[in-house]
PDB file of C-alpha atoms in Angstrom:
ATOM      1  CA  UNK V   1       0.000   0.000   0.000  1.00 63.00           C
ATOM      2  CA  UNK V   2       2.418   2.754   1.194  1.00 66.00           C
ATOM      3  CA  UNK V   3       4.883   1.633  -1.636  1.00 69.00           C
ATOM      4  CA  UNK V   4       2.227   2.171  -4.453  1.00 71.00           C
ATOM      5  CA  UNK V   5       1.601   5.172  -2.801  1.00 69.00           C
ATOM      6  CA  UNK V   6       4.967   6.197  -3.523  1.00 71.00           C
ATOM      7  CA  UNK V   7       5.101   5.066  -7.401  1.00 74.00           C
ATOM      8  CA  UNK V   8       2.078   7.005  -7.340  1.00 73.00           C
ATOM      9  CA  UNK V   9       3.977  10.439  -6.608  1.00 74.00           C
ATOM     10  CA  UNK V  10       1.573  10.651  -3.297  1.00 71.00           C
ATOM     11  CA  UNK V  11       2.079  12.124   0.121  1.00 69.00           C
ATOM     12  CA  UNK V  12       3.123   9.747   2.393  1.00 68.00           C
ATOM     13  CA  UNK V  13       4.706   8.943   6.207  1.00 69.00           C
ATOM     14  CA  UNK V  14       5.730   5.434   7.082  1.00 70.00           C
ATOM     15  CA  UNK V  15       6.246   7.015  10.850  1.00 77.00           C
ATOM     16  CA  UNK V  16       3.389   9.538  10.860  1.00 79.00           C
ATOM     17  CA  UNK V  17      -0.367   8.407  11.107  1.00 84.00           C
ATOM     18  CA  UNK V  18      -1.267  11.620   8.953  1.00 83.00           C
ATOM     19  CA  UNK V  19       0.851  11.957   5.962  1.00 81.00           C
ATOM     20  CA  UNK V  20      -0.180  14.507   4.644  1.00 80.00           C
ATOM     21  CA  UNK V  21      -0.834  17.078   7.990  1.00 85.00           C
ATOM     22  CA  UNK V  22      -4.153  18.010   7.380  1.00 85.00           C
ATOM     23  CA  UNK V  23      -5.798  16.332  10.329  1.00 89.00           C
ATOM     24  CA  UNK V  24      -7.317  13.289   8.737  1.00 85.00           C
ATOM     25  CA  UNK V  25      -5.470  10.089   9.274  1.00 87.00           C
ATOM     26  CA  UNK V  26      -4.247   8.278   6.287  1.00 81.00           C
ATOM     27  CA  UNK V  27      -6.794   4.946   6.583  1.00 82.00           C
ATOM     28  CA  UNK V  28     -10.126   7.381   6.870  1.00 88.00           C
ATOM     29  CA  UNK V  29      -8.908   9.833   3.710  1.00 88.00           C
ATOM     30  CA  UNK V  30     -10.365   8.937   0.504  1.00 90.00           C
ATOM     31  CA  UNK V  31      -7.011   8.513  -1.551  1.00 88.00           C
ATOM     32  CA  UNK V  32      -8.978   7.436  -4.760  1.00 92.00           C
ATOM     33  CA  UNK V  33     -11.945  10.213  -4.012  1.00 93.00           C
ATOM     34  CA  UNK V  34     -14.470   7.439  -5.014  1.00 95.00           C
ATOM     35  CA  UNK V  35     -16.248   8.268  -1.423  1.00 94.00           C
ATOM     36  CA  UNK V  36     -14.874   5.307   0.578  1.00 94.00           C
ATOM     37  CA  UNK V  37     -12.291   5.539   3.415  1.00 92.00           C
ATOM     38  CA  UNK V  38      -8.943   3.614   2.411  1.00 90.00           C
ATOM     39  CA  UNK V  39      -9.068   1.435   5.017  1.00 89.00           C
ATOM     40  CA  UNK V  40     -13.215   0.419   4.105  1.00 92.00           C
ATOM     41  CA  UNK V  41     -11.797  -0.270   0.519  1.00 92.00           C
ATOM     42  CA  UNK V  42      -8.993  -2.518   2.151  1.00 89.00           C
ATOM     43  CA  UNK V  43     -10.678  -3.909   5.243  1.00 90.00           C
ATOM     44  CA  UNK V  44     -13.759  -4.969   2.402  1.00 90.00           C
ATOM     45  CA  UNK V  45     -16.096  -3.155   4.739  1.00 84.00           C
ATOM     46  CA  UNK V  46     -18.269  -0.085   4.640  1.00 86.00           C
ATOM     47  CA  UNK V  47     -20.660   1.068   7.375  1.00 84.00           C
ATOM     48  CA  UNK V  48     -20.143  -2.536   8.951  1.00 82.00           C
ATOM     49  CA  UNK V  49     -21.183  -4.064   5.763  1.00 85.00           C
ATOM     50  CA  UNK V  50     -18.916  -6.544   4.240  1.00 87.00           C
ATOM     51  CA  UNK V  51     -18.535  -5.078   0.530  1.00 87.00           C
ATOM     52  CA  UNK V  52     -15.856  -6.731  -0.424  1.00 89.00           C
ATOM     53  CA  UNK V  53     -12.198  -5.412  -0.765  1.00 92.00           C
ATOM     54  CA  UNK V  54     -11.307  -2.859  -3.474  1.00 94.00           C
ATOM     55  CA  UNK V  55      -8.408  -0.993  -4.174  1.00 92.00           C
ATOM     56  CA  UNK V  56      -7.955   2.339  -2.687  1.00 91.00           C
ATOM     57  CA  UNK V  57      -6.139   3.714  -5.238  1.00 90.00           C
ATOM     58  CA  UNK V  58      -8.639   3.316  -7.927  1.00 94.00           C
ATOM     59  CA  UNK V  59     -11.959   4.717  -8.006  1.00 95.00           C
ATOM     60  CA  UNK V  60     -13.319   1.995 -10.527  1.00 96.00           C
ATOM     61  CA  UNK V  61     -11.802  -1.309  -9.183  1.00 96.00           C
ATOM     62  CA  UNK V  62     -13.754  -3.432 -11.851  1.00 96.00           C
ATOM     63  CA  UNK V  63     -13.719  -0.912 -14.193  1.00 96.00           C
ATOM     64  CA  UNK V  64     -17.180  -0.564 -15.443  1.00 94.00           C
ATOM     65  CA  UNK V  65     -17.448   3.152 -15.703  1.00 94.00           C
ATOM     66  CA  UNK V  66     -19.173   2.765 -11.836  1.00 94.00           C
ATOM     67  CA  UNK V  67     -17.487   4.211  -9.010  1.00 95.00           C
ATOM     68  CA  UNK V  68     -16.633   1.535  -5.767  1.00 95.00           C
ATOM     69  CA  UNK V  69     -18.360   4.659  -3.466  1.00 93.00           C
ATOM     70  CA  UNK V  70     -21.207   4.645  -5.763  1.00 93.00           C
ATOM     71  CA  UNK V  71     -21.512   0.921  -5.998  1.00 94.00           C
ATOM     72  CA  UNK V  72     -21.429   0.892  -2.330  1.00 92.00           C
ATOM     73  CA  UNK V  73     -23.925   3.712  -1.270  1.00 92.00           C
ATOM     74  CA  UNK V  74     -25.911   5.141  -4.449  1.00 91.00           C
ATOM     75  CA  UNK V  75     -28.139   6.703  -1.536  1.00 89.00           C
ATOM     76  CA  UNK V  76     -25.167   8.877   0.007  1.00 89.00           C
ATOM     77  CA  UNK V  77     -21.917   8.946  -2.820  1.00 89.00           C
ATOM     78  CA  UNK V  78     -22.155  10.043  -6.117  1.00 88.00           C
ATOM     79  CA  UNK V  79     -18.918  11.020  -7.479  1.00 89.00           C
ATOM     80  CA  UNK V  80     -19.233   9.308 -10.952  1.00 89.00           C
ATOM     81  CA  UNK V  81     -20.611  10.732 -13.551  1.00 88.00           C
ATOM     82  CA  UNK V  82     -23.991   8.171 -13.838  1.00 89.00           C
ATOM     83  CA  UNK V  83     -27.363   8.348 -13.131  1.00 85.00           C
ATOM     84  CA  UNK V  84     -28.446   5.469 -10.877  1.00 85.00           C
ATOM     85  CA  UNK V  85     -32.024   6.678 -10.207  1.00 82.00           C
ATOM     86  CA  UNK V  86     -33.107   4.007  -8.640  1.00 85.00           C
ATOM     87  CA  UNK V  87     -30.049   3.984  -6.378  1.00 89.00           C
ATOM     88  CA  UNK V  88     -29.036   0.108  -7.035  1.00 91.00           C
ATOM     89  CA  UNK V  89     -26.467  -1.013  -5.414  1.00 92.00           C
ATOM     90  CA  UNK V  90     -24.142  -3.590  -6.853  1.00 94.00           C
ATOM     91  CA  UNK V  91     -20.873  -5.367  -6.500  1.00 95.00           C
ATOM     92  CA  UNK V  92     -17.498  -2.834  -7.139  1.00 95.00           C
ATOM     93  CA  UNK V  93     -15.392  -5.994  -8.084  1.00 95.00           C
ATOM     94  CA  UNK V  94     -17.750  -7.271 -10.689  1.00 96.00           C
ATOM     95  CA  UNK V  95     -18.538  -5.739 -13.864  1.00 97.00           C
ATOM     96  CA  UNK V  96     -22.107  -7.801 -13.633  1.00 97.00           C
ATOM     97  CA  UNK V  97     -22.738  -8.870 -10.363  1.00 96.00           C
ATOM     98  CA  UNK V  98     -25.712 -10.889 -10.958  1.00 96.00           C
ATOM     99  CA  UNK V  99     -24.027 -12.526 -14.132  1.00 95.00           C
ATOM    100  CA  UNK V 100     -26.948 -11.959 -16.252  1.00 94.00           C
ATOM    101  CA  UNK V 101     -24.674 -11.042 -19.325  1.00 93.00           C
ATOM    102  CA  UNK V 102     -25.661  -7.431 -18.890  1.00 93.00           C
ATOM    103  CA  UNK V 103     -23.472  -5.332 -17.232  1.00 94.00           C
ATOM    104  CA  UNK V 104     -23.530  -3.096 -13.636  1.00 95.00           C
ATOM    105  CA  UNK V 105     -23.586   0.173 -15.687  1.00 93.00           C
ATOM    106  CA  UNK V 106     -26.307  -1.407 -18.951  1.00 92.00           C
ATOM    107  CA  UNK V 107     -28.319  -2.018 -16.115  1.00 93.00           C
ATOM    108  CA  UNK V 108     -28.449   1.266 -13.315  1.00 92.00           C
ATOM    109  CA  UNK V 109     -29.020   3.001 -17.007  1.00 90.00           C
ATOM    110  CA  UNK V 110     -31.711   3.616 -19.100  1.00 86.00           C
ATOM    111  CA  UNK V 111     -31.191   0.905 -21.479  1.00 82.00           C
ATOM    112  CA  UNK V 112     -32.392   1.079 -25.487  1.00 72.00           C
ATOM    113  CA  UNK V 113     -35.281  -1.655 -24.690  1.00 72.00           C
ATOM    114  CA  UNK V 114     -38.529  -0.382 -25.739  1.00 70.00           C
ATOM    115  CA  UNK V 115     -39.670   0.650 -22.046  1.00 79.00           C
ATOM    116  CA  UNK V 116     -36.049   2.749 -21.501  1.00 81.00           C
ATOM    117  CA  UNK V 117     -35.789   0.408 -18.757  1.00 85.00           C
ATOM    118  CA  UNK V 118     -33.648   0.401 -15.736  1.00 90.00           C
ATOM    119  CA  UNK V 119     -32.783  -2.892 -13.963  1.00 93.00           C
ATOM    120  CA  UNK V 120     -31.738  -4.005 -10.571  1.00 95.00           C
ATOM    121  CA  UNK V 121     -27.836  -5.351 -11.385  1.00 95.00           C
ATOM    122  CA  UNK V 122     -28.281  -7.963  -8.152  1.00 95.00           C
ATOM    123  CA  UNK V 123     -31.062  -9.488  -9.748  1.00 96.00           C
ATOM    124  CA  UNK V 124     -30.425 -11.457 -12.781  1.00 96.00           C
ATOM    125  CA  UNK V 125     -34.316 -11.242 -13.246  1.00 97.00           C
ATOM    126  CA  UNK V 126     -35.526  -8.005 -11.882  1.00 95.00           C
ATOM    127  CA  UNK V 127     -39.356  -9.066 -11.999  1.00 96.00           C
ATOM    128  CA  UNK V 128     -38.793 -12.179 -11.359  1.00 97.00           C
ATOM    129  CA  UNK V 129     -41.349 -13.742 -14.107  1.00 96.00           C
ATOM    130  CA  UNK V 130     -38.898 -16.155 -14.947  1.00 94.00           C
ATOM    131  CA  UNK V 131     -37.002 -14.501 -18.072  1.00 92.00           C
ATOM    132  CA  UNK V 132     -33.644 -12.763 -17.430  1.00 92.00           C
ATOM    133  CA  UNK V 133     -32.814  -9.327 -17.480  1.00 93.00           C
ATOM    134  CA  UNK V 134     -30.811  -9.878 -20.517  1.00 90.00           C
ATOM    135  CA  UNK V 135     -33.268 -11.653 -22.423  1.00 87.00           C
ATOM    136  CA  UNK V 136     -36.340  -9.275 -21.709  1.00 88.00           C
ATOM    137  CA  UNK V 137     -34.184  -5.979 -22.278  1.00 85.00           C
ATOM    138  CA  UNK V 138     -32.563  -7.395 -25.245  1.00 82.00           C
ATOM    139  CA  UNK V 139     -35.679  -8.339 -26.864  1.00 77.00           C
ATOM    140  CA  UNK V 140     -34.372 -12.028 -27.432  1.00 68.00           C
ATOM    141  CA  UNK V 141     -37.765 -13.734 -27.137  1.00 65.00           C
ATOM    142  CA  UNK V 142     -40.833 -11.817 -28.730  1.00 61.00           C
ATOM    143  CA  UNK V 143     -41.098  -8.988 -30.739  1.00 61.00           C
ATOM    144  CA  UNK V 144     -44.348  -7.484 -32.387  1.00 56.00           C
ATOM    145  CA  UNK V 145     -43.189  -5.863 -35.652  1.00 55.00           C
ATOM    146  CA  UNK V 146     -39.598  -5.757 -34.501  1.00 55.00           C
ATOM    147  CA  UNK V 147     -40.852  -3.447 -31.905  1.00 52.00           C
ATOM    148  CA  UNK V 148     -41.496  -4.610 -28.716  1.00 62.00           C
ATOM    149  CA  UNK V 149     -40.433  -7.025 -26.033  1.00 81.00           C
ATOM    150  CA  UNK V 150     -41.225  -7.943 -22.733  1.00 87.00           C
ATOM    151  CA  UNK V 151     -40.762  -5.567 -20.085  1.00 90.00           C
ATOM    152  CA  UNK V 152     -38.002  -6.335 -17.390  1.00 92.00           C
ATOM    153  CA  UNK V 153     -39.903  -5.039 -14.582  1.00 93.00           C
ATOM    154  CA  UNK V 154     -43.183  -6.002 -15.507  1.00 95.00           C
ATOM    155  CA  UNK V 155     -43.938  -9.793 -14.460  1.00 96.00           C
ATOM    156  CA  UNK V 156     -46.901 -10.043 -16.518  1.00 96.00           C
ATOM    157  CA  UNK V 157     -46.070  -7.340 -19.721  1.00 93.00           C
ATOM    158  CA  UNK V 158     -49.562  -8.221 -21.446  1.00 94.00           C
ATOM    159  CA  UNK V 159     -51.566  -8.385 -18.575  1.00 95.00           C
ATOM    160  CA  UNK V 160     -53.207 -11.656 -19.312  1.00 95.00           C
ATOM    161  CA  UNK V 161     -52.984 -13.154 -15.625  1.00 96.00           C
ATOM    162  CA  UNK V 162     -50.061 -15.245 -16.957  1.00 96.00           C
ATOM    163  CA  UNK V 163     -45.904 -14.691 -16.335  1.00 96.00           C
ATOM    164  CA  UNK V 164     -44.008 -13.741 -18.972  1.00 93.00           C
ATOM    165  CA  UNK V 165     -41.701 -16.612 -18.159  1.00 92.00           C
ATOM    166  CA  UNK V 166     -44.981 -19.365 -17.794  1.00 94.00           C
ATOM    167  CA  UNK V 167     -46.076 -18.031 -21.347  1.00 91.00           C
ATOM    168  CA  UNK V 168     -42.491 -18.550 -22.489  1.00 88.00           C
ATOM    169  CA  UNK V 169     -41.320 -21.122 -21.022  1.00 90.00           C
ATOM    170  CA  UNK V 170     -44.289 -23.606 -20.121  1.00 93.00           C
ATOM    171  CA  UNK V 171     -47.461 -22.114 -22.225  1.00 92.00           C
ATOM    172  CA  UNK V 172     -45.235 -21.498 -25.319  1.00 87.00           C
ATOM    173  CA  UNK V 173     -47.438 -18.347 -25.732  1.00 88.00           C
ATOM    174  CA  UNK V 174     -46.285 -14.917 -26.677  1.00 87.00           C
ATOM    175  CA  UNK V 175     -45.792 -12.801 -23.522  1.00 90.00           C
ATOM    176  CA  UNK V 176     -46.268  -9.503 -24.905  1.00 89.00           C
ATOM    177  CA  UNK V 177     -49.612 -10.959 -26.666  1.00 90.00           C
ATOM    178  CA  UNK V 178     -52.822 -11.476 -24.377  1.00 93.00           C
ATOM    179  CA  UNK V 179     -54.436 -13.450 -27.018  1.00 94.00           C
ATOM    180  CA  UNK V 180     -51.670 -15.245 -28.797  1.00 89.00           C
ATOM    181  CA  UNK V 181     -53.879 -17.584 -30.990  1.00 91.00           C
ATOM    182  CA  UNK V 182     -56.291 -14.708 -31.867  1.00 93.00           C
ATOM    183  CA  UNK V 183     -59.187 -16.865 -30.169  1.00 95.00           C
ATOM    184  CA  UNK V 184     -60.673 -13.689 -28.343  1.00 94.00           C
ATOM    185  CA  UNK V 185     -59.773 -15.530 -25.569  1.00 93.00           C
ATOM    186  CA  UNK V 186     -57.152 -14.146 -23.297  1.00 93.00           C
ATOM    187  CA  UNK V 187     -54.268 -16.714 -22.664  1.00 93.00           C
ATOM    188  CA  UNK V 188     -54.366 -16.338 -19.420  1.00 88.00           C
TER     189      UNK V 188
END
């Protein structure tokens, strides 16, 4: 730590608790200014929270454009430059911490789905209607005139009484269709 601190061109003190003399000691200074104390970032803990360890001399440690602060505590930090409206937390060592192939920042974002959705990146199935993240945002199942696709944070996007991921996956009928054999009869 203190030697990378010294490649780094920084301020420090092996002997001195304060390196730098301006009456914050050098484990509760924010060396990377990404919100968390360097020893939190070391110690892998924030608030009493185990968060996992990141480095304290980078703001990003997985490198997916989110900040470890923000990752953290959306509520209280926000030093990068996203919007996380919904304040979602998520892991700062994993570019997709609920490994639904989309990533930390595609999610806390509006994404280019047709409902400019924003998904919860702990959840690989926001909704949880049984389809992924990925697959509902991405439009990999249905589309009506290359349009639309189920919504990610809708369980039931055509309102039929059905899941999207029943329809899909055990009805083999369209989720974003009530009346996918044109009966008049709702699927559901």
């Amino acid at each position: 730590w203190e030697r990378q601190r010294q490649l780094e061109g920084r301020t420090y003190n092996l002997i001195l608790e304060d390196s730098d003399s301006d009456g914050i000691l050098d484990g509760y200074e924010d060396a990377d200014g990404d919100g968390l104390a360097n020893l939190d970032e070391m110690n892998g803990v924030y608030e009493g929270d185990d968060v996992g360890v990141t480095d304290p001399l980078d703001e990003d440690s997985d490198d997916d454009t989110l900040w470890d602060g923000d990752e953290v505590d959306p509520w209280d930090i926000t030093r990068d430059e996203v919007d996380n409206a919904y304040d979602y937390t998520s892991d700062p060592n994993l570019k997709d911490s609920d490994g639904d192939l989309l990533s930390d920042l595609e999610e806390v974002t509006v994404s280019n789905d047709t409902y400019g959705s924003r998904t919860d990146p702990t959840a690989e199935d926001s909704d949880n209607d049984g389809l992924s993240d990925n697959d509902e945002i991405l439009c990999r199942l249905y589309t009506i005139n290359g349009k639309f696709c189920s919504h990610p944070l809708d369980s039931d996007s055509d309102n039929d009484g059905l899941l999207d991921g029943e329809e899909y996956n055990t009805y083999g009928t369209n989720p974003i269709d009530n009346d996918s054999d044109d009966d008049n009869l709702p699927d559901g």
